[in-house]
């Protein structure tokens, strides 16, 4: 049984919002925060969300399937930069939205603590290799000497997208996370990742962040790519990610 099966009834009760309405809300100047929660915690949180938020619906569907292919150098330079706290770290992926069959190539570069430089290109199908012009784009984004980029892992998950009724805060809930490489497949059905995108104008504490604080659920930095590498390659250096690993292990046993 997937985690979403526990909250289907809650989704059906919620007021719906269209993609056009959601896209009309500008949250460019925003604060992002992430939380890792157990299945039990999510069920309780969703009872609160049912009353306070709209849920995105497209053609009668509110649960969407995503497929990501993540790329790195053969020596995992992007992973190492993240682990070592490098301020100009990067992430390279190709994403497919399964319901709409839309695919994209994306580069994200962290600049200092708050700013992210992004490149996004619509493509015909999800990429499994990087070369030519796209490799050159990655080189231009990076301050590292890069010669080769290769597919490291695939990540599949489901997502629900919510917006508060004042249209100042967006929330995504990702669950049924699965990581795949050429050797193995690992799934995490016991946890979910909640990400809150909120306007800086309203301050750091909104309805959901206040609720999570009341329930003693603390913000936790997490990247699906980093999580995937740690899960599939346990011998990778991960000292700086041990708090995240410990929290996920505890929640998986909740």
PDB file of C-alpha atoms in Angstrom:
ATOM      1  CA  UNK A   1       0.000   0.000   0.000  1.00  0.00           C
ATOM      2  CA  UNK A   2       1.443   3.382  -0.978  1.00  0.00           C
ATOM      3  CA  UNK A   3       1.488   6.329   1.346  1.00  0.00           C
ATOM      4  CA  UNK A   4      -0.871   8.270  -0.881  1.00  0.00           C
ATOM      5  CA  UNK A   5      -3.613   5.691  -0.346  1.00  0.00           C
ATOM      6  CA  UNK A   6      -3.959   7.002   3.214  1.00  0.00           C
ATOM      7  CA  UNK A   7      -4.750  10.537   2.081  1.00  0.00           C
ATOM      8  CA  UNK A   8      -6.853   9.992  -1.043  1.00  0.00           C
ATOM      9  CA  UNK A   9     -10.023  10.766   0.879  1.00  0.00           C
ATOM     10  CA  UNK A  10      -8.469  13.978   2.195  1.00  0.00           C
ATOM     11  CA  UNK A  11      -7.544  15.102  -1.317  1.00  0.00           C
ATOM     12  CA  UNK A  12     -11.094  14.454  -2.509  1.00  0.00           C
ATOM     13  CA  UNK A  13     -12.463  16.715   0.236  1.00  0.00           C
ATOM     14  CA  UNK A  14     -10.175  19.629  -0.601  1.00  0.00           C
ATOM     15  CA  UNK A  15     -11.046  22.596  -2.787  1.00  0.00           C
ATOM     16  CA  UNK A  16      -9.208  22.393  -6.096  1.00  0.00           C
ATOM     17  CA  UNK A  17      -7.021  24.945  -7.871  1.00  0.00           C
ATOM     18  CA  UNK A  18      -6.000  24.975 -11.536  1.00  0.00           C
ATOM     19  CA  UNK A  19      -2.440  25.138 -12.852  1.00  0.00           C
ATOM     20  CA  UNK A  20      -3.189  28.536 -14.405  1.00  0.00           C
ATOM     21  CA  UNK A  21      -4.281  29.916 -11.024  1.00  0.00           C
ATOM     22  CA  UNK A  22      -1.217  28.443  -9.330  1.00  0.00           C
ATOM     23  CA  UNK A  23       1.138  29.858 -11.971  1.00  0.00           C
ATOM     24  CA  UNK A  24      -0.419  33.297 -11.560  1.00  0.00           C
ATOM     25  CA  UNK A  25       1.079  33.491  -8.069  1.00  0.00           C
ATOM     26  CA  UNK A  26       4.589  34.922  -8.205  1.00  0.00           C
ATOM     27  CA  UNK A  27       6.897  33.547  -5.524  1.00  0.00           C
ATOM     28  CA  UNK A  28      10.200  34.578  -7.079  1.00  0.00           C
ATOM     29  CA  UNK A  29      11.312  36.358  -3.914  1.00  0.00           C
ATOM     30  CA  UNK A  30      10.823  33.413  -1.636  1.00  0.00           C
ATOM     31  CA  UNK A  31      12.088  31.252   1.183  1.00  0.00           C
ATOM     32  CA  UNK A  32      12.197  27.465   0.704  1.00  0.00           C
ATOM     33  CA  UNK A  33      12.200  24.978   3.564  1.00  0.00           C
ATOM     34  CA  UNK A  34      12.077  21.176   3.600  1.00  0.00           C
ATOM     35  CA  UNK A  35      10.869  18.629   6.125  1.00  0.00           C
ATOM     36  CA  UNK A  36      11.157  14.840   6.230  1.00  0.00           C
ATOM     37  CA  UNK A  37       8.169  13.125   7.842  1.00  0.00           C
ATOM     38  CA  UNK A  38       6.954   9.603   8.492  1.00  0.00           C
ATOM     39  CA  UNK A  39       3.770   8.107   7.093  1.00  0.00           C
ATOM     40  CA  UNK A  40       2.097   8.540  10.481  1.00  0.00           C
ATOM     41  CA  UNK A  41       3.138  12.198  10.705  1.00  0.00           C
ATOM     42  CA  UNK A  42       1.958  12.895   7.147  1.00  0.00           C
ATOM     43  CA  UNK A  43      -1.504  11.508   7.885  1.00  0.00           C
ATOM     44  CA  UNK A  44      -1.865  13.921  10.811  1.00  0.00           C
ATOM     45  CA  UNK A  45      -0.415  16.854   8.864  1.00  0.00           C
ATOM     46  CA  UNK A  46      -2.769  16.251   5.961  1.00  0.00           C
ATOM     47  CA  UNK A  47      -5.816  16.496   8.208  1.00  0.00           C
ATOM     48  CA  UNK A  48      -4.652  20.047   8.931  1.00  0.00           C
ATOM     49  CA  UNK A  49      -3.870  20.799   5.291  1.00  0.00           C
ATOM     50  CA  UNK A  50      -7.351  19.711   4.163  1.00  0.00           C
ATOM     51  CA  UNK A  51      -8.888  22.768   5.815  1.00  0.00           C
ATOM     52  CA  UNK A  52      -6.300  25.424   5.062  1.00  0.00           C
ATOM     53  CA  UNK A  53      -5.077  24.725   1.505  1.00  0.00           C
ATOM     54  CA  UNK A  54      -6.216  24.224  -2.080  1.00  0.00           C
ATOM     55  CA  UNK A  55      -4.875  21.198  -3.973  1.00  0.00           C
ATOM     56  CA  UNK A  56      -3.695  21.398  -7.580  1.00  0.00           C
ATOM     57  CA  UNK A  57      -5.883  19.418  -9.980  1.00  0.00           C
ATOM     58  CA  UNK A  58      -5.167  18.839 -13.673  1.00  0.00           C
ATOM     59  CA  UNK A  59      -7.708  16.897 -15.746  1.00  0.00           C
ATOM     60  CA  UNK A  60      -9.178  15.353 -12.617  1.00  0.00           C
ATOM     61  CA  UNK A  61      -5.826  14.248 -11.199  1.00  0.00           C
ATOM     62  CA  UNK A  62      -4.095  15.581  -8.076  1.00  0.00           C
ATOM     63  CA  UNK A  63      -1.324  12.988  -7.660  1.00  0.00           C
ATOM     64  CA  UNK A  64       1.428  13.277 -10.249  1.00  0.00           C
ATOM     65  CA  UNK A  65       4.296  10.952 -11.176  1.00  0.00           C
ATOM     66  CA  UNK A  66       7.815  12.244 -11.764  1.00  0.00           C
ATOM     67  CA  UNK A  67      10.921  10.600 -13.189  1.00  0.00           C
ATOM     68  CA  UNK A  68      14.363  12.171 -12.747  1.00  0.00           C
ATOM     69  CA  UNK A  69      17.695  11.187 -14.274  1.00  0.00           C
ATOM     70  CA  UNK A  70      20.591  12.707 -12.315  1.00  0.00           C
ATOM     71  CA  UNK A  71      24.022  13.299 -13.846  1.00  0.00           C
ATOM     72  CA  UNK A  72      27.465  13.885 -12.345  1.00  0.00           C
ATOM     73  CA  UNK A  73      31.132  13.579 -13.230  1.00  0.00           C
ATOM     74  CA  UNK A  74      32.672  10.071 -13.059  1.00  0.00           C
ATOM     75  CA  UNK A  75      34.304  11.030  -9.731  1.00  0.00           C
ATOM     76  CA  UNK A  76      31.043  12.493  -8.323  1.00  0.00           C
ATOM     77  CA  UNK A  77      32.245  16.103  -8.219  1.00  0.00           C
ATOM     78  CA  UNK A  78      28.720  17.537  -7.796  1.00  0.00           C
ATOM     79  CA  UNK A  79      28.042  15.181  -4.885  1.00  0.00           C
ATOM     80  CA  UNK A  80      31.373  16.018  -3.249  1.00  0.00           C
ATOM     81  CA  UNK A  81      30.789  19.769  -3.656  1.00  0.00           C
ATOM     82  CA  UNK A  82      27.480  19.424  -1.828  1.00  0.00           C
ATOM     83  CA  UNK A  83      29.015  17.270   0.904  1.00  0.00           C
ATOM     84  CA  UNK A  84      31.870  19.724   1.427  1.00  0.00           C
ATOM     85  CA  UNK A  85      29.588  22.784   1.552  1.00  0.00           C
ATOM     86  CA  UNK A  86      30.958  24.347  -1.642  1.00  0.00           C
ATOM     87  CA  UNK A  87      28.974  27.546  -2.179  1.00  0.00           C
ATOM     88  CA  UNK A  88      28.774  27.195  -5.984  1.00  0.00           C
ATOM     89  CA  UNK A  89      27.556  23.597  -6.070  1.00  0.00           C
ATOM     90  CA  UNK A  90      25.520  22.275  -8.987  1.00  0.00           C
ATOM     91  CA  UNK A  91      22.839  19.767  -9.820  1.00  0.00           C
ATOM     92  CA  UNK A  92      22.170  18.417 -13.321  1.00  0.00           C
ATOM     93  CA  UNK A  93      19.103  16.395 -14.180  1.00  0.00           C
ATOM     94  CA  UNK A  94      16.556  15.507 -16.832  1.00  0.00           C
ATOM     95  CA  UNK A  95      12.942  15.325 -15.646  1.00  0.00           C
ATOM     96  CA  UNK A  96       9.825  13.716 -17.065  1.00  0.00           C
ATOM     97  CA  UNK A  97       6.257  14.444 -15.969  1.00  0.00           C
ATOM     98  CA  UNK A  98       4.601  11.124 -16.719  1.00  0.00           C
ATOM     99  CA  UNK A  99       0.962  12.269 -16.913  1.00  0.00           C
ATOM    100  CA  UNK A 100       1.682  15.025 -19.462  1.00  0.00           C
ATOM    101  CA  UNK A 101       4.708  13.314 -21.076  1.00  0.00           C
ATOM    102  CA  UNK A 102       6.652  16.589 -20.818  1.00  0.00           C
ATOM    103  CA  UNK A 103      10.442  16.361 -20.467  1.00  0.00           C
ATOM    104  CA  UNK A 104      13.097  18.898 -19.478  1.00  0.00           C
ATOM    105  CA  UNK A 105      16.849  19.294 -19.126  1.00  0.00           C
ATOM    106  CA  UNK A 106      17.773  21.318 -16.037  1.00  0.00           C
ATOM    107  CA  UNK A 107      20.898  22.802 -14.479  1.00  0.00           C
ATOM    108  CA  UNK A 108      20.760  24.335 -11.007  1.00  0.00           C
ATOM    109  CA  UNK A 109      23.695  26.184  -9.513  1.00  0.00           C
ATOM    110  CA  UNK A 110      23.699  27.350  -5.914  1.00  0.00           C
ATOM    111  CA  UNK A 111      25.235  30.795  -5.539  1.00  0.00           C
ATOM    112  CA  UNK A 112      26.114  31.520  -1.933  1.00  0.00           C
ATOM    113  CA  UNK A 113      23.313  30.643   0.506  1.00  0.00           C
ATOM    114  CA  UNK A 114      20.078  32.059  -0.907  1.00  0.00           C
ATOM    115  CA  UNK A 115      20.416  32.491  -4.660  1.00  0.00           C
ATOM    116  CA  UNK A 116      20.028  29.750  -7.256  1.00  0.00           C
ATOM    117  CA  UNK A 117      20.854  30.149 -10.936  1.00  0.00           C
ATOM    118  CA  UNK A 118      18.707  27.899 -13.131  1.00  0.00           C
ATOM    119  CA  UNK A 119      18.620  26.728 -16.728  1.00  0.00           C
ATOM    120  CA  UNK A 120      15.625  24.777 -18.029  1.00  0.00           C
ATOM    121  CA  UNK A 121      15.045  23.485 -21.555  1.00  0.00           C
ATOM    122  CA  UNK A 122      12.022  21.615 -22.889  1.00  0.00           C
ATOM    123  CA  UNK A 123      13.053  18.454 -24.749  1.00  0.00           C
ATOM    124  CA  UNK A 124      11.343  15.633 -26.604  1.00  0.00           C
ATOM    125  CA  UNK A 125      12.286  12.785 -24.256  1.00  0.00           C
ATOM    126  CA  UNK A 126      14.116  12.313 -20.977  1.00  0.00           C
ATOM    127  CA  UNK A 127      17.897  12.291 -21.371  1.00  0.00           C
ATOM    128  CA  UNK A 128      20.063   9.292 -20.520  1.00  0.00           C
ATOM    129  CA  UNK A 129      23.361  10.869 -21.596  1.00  0.00           C
ATOM    130  CA  UNK A 130      24.913  14.335 -21.796  1.00  0.00           C
ATOM    131  CA  UNK A 131      27.137  15.529 -24.597  1.00  0.00           C
ATOM    132  CA  UNK A 132      27.598  18.275 -27.204  1.00  0.00           C
ATOM    133  CA  UNK A 133      25.950  21.628 -26.495  1.00  0.00           C
ATOM    134  CA  UNK A 134      24.475  20.543 -23.163  1.00  0.00           C
ATOM    135  CA  UNK A 135      27.893  19.486 -21.883  1.00  0.00           C
ATOM    136  CA  UNK A 136      29.167  22.908 -22.904  1.00  0.00           C
ATOM    137  CA  UNK A 137      26.323  24.567 -20.976  1.00  0.00           C
ATOM    138  CA  UNK A 138      27.310  22.658 -17.852  1.00  0.00           C
ATOM    139  CA  UNK A 139      30.941  23.738 -18.283  1.00  0.00           C
ATOM    140  CA  UNK A 140      29.827  27.372 -18.522  1.00  0.00           C
ATOM    141  CA  UNK A 141      27.816  27.070 -15.305  1.00  0.00           C
ATOM    142  CA  UNK A 142      30.572  25.344 -13.358  1.00  0.00           C
ATOM    143  CA  UNK A 143      33.788  26.773 -11.989  1.00  0.00           C
ATOM    144  CA  UNK A 144      35.249  23.255 -12.016  1.00  0.00           C
ATOM    145  CA  UNK A 145      37.148  21.674 -14.879  1.00  0.00           C
ATOM    146  CA  UNK A 146      34.617  19.247 -16.340  1.00  0.00           C
ATOM    147  CA  UNK A 147      35.241  16.933 -19.290  1.00  0.00           C
ATOM    148  CA  UNK A 148      32.654  14.159 -18.869  1.00  0.00           C
ATOM    149  CA  UNK A 149      29.147  13.930 -17.432  1.00  0.00           C
ATOM    150  CA  UNK A 150      27.387  10.609 -16.973  1.00  0.00           C
ATOM    151  CA  UNK A 151      24.074   9.231 -15.708  1.00  0.00           C
ATOM    152  CA  UNK A 152      24.399   8.321 -12.024  1.00  0.00           C
ATOM    153  CA  UNK A 153      20.912   7.347 -10.938  1.00  0.00           C
ATOM    154  CA  UNK A 154      17.196   7.478 -11.668  1.00  0.00           C
ATOM    155  CA  UNK A 155      14.694   8.782  -9.128  1.00  0.00           C
ATOM    156  CA  UNK A 156      10.922   8.200  -9.286  1.00  0.00           C
ATOM    157  CA  UNK A 157       8.337   9.693  -6.944  1.00  0.00           C
ATOM    158  CA  UNK A 158       4.774  10.993  -6.631  1.00  0.00           C
ATOM    159  CA  UNK A 159       3.859  14.580  -5.830  1.00  0.00           C
ATOM    160  CA  UNK A 160       0.890  16.534  -4.490  1.00  0.00           C
ATOM    161  CA  UNK A 161       1.006  20.335  -4.845  1.00  0.00           C
ATOM    162  CA  UNK A 162      -0.930  22.635  -2.516  1.00  0.00           C
ATOM    163  CA  UNK A 163      -1.356  26.387  -2.118  1.00  0.00           C
ATOM    164  CA  UNK A 164      -2.690  28.241   0.903  1.00  0.00           C
ATOM    165  CA  UNK A 165      -5.956  30.118   0.469  1.00  0.00           C
ATOM    166  CA  UNK A 166      -4.190  33.491   0.529  1.00  0.00           C
ATOM    167  CA  UNK A 167      -1.894  32.359  -2.338  1.00  0.00           C
ATOM    168  CA  UNK A 168       1.266  33.255  -0.410  1.00  0.00           C
ATOM    169  CA  UNK A 169       2.609  29.753   0.224  1.00  0.00           C
ATOM    170  CA  UNK A 170       3.039  26.678  -1.962  1.00  0.00           C
ATOM    171  CA  UNK A 171       3.568  23.205  -0.558  1.00  0.00           C
ATOM    172  CA  UNK A 172       4.742  20.059  -2.342  1.00  0.00           C
ATOM    173  CA  UNK A 173       4.534  16.588  -0.796  1.00  0.00           C
ATOM    174  CA  UNK A 174       6.787  13.950  -2.386  1.00  0.00           C
ATOM    175  CA  UNK A 175       6.395  10.302  -1.486  1.00  0.00           C
ATOM    176  CA  UNK A 176       6.990   6.776  -2.783  1.00  0.00           C
ATOM    177  CA  UNK A 177      10.603   7.726  -3.439  1.00  0.00           C
ATOM    178  CA  UNK A 178      12.559   5.158  -5.450  1.00  0.00           C
ATOM    179  CA  UNK A 179      16.225   5.277  -6.495  1.00  0.00           C
ATOM    180  CA  UNK A 180      17.629   3.100  -9.278  1.00  0.00           C
ATOM    181  CA  UNK A 181      21.082   2.574 -10.750  1.00  0.00           C
ATOM    182  CA  UNK A 182      22.511  -0.174 -12.957  1.00  0.00           C
ATOM    183  CA  UNK A 183      22.880  -2.511  -9.983  1.00  0.00           C
ATOM    184  CA  UNK A 184      19.905  -2.045  -7.698  1.00  0.00           C
ATOM    185  CA  UNK A 185      16.584  -0.425  -6.853  1.00  0.00           C
ATOM    186  CA  UNK A 186      15.764   0.976  -3.399  1.00  0.00           C
ATOM    187  CA  UNK A 187      12.363   2.340  -2.342  1.00  0.00           C
ATOM    188  CA  UNK A 188      11.332   4.465   0.637  1.00  0.00           C
ATOM    189  CA  UNK A 189       7.579   4.115   1.106  1.00  0.00           C
ATOM    190  CA  UNK A 190       7.687   5.034   4.791  1.00  0.00           C
ATOM    191  CA  UNK A 191       8.737   8.679   4.439  1.00  0.00           C
ATOM    192  CA  UNK A 192       7.680  11.833   2.622  1.00  0.00           C
ATOM    193  CA  UNK A 193       9.449  15.094   1.830  1.00  0.00           C
ATOM    194  CA  UNK A 194       7.464  18.282   2.381  1.00  0.00           C
ATOM    195  CA  UNK A 195       8.791  21.455   0.762  1.00  0.00           C
ATOM    196  CA  UNK A 196       7.334  24.863   1.581  1.00  0.00           C
ATOM    197  CA  UNK A 197       7.879  27.803  -0.754  1.00  0.00           C
ATOM    198  CA  UNK A 198       6.740  31.003   0.867  1.00  0.00           C
ATOM    199  CA  UNK A 199       6.956  34.694   0.138  1.00  0.00           C
ATOM    200  CA  UNK A 200       9.658  36.570   2.043  1.00  0.00           C
ATOM    201  CA  UNK A 201       7.168  39.379   2.510  1.00  0.00           C
ATOM    202  CA  UNK A 202       5.145  37.392   5.044  1.00  0.00           C
ATOM    203  CA  UNK A 203       8.086  36.328   7.168  1.00  0.00           C
ATOM    204  CA  UNK A 204       9.434  32.894   7.971  1.00  0.00           C
ATOM    205  CA  UNK A 205       6.495  31.541   9.967  1.00  0.00           C
ATOM    206  CA  UNK A 206       3.253  30.815   8.142  1.00  0.00           C
ATOM    207  CA  UNK A 207       0.359  28.526   8.984  1.00  0.00           C
ATOM    208  CA  UNK A 208       2.074  25.297   8.033  1.00  0.00           C
ATOM    209  CA  UNK A 209       5.514  26.165   9.423  1.00  0.00           C
ATOM    210  CA  UNK A 210       3.850  27.194  12.698  1.00  0.00           C
ATOM    211  CA  UNK A 211       1.916  23.915  12.771  1.00  0.00           C
ATOM    212  CA  UNK A 212       5.054  21.850  12.124  1.00  0.00           C
ATOM    213  CA  UNK A 213       6.908  23.748  14.835  1.00  0.00           C
ATOM    214  CA  UNK A 214       4.063  23.047  17.263  1.00  0.00           C
ATOM    215  CA  UNK A 215       4.344  19.328  16.434  1.00  0.00           C
ATOM    216  CA  UNK A 216       8.135  19.493  16.960  1.00  0.00           C
ATOM    217  CA  UNK A 217       8.862  18.648  13.312  1.00  0.00           C
ATOM    218  CA  UNK A 218      12.060  20.457  12.424  1.00  0.00           C
ATOM    219  CA  UNK A 219      13.302  21.713   9.074  1.00  0.00           C
ATOM    220  CA  UNK A 220      15.807  19.377   7.427  1.00  0.00           C
ATOM    221  CA  UNK A 221      18.044  20.064   4.435  1.00  0.00           C
ATOM    222  CA  UNK A 222      17.677  17.246   1.903  1.00  0.00           C
ATOM    223  CA  UNK A 223      18.423  16.722  -1.785  1.00  0.00           C
ATOM    224  CA  UNK A 224      16.919  13.777  -3.643  1.00  0.00           C
ATOM    225  CA  UNK A 225      20.142  13.346  -5.602  1.00  0.00           C
ATOM    226  CA  UNK A 226      22.261  13.266  -2.441  1.00  0.00           C
ATOM    227  CA  UNK A 227      19.772  10.927  -0.756  1.00  0.00           C
ATOM    228  CA  UNK A 228      19.908   8.649  -3.795  1.00  0.00           C
ATOM    229  CA  UNK A 229      23.703   8.491  -3.916  1.00  0.00           C
ATOM    230  CA  UNK A 230      23.906   7.697  -0.199  1.00  0.00           C
ATOM    231  CA  UNK A 231      21.247   4.991  -0.520  1.00  0.00           C
ATOM    232  CA  UNK A 232      22.714   3.283  -3.589  1.00  0.00           C
ATOM    233  CA  UNK A 233      26.419   3.766  -2.800  1.00  0.00           C
ATOM    234  CA  UNK A 234      26.864   3.279   0.960  1.00  0.00           C
ATOM    235  CA  UNK A 235      30.666   3.522   0.724  1.00  0.00           C
ATOM    236  CA  UNK A 236      30.568   7.141  -0.471  1.00  0.00           C
ATOM    237  CA  UNK A 237      31.903   9.695   1.998  1.00  0.00           C
ATOM    238  CA  UNK A 238      28.891  11.024   3.917  1.00  0.00           C
ATOM    239  CA  UNK A 239      30.081  12.382   7.272  1.00  0.00           C
ATOM    240  CA  UNK A 240      28.290  15.697   6.783  1.00  0.00           C
ATOM    241  CA  UNK A 241      25.026  13.952   5.889  1.00  0.00           C
ATOM    242  CA  UNK A 242      24.870  11.717   8.978  1.00  0.00           C
ATOM    243  CA  UNK A 243      22.130  13.782  10.726  1.00  0.00           C
ATOM    244  CA  UNK A 244      19.902  13.417   7.642  1.00  0.00           C
ATOM    245  CA  UNK A 245      20.645   9.675   7.420  1.00  0.00           C
ATOM    246  CA  UNK A 246      19.854   9.164  11.106  1.00  0.00           C
ATOM    247  CA  UNK A 247      16.567  11.050  10.815  1.00  0.00           C
ATOM    248  CA  UNK A 248      15.438   9.046   7.775  1.00  0.00           C
ATOM    249  CA  UNK A 249      16.312   5.779   9.500  1.00  0.00           C
ATOM    250  CA  UNK A 250      14.350   6.741  12.595  1.00  0.00           C
ATOM    251  CA  UNK A 251      11.315   7.835  10.561  1.00  0.00           C
ATOM    252  CA  UNK A 252      11.401   4.660   8.468  1.00  0.00           C
ATOM    253  CA  UNK A 253      11.064   2.664  11.681  1.00  0.00           C
ATOM    254  CA  UNK A 254       8.282   4.895  13.087  1.00  0.00           C
TER     255      UNK A 254
END
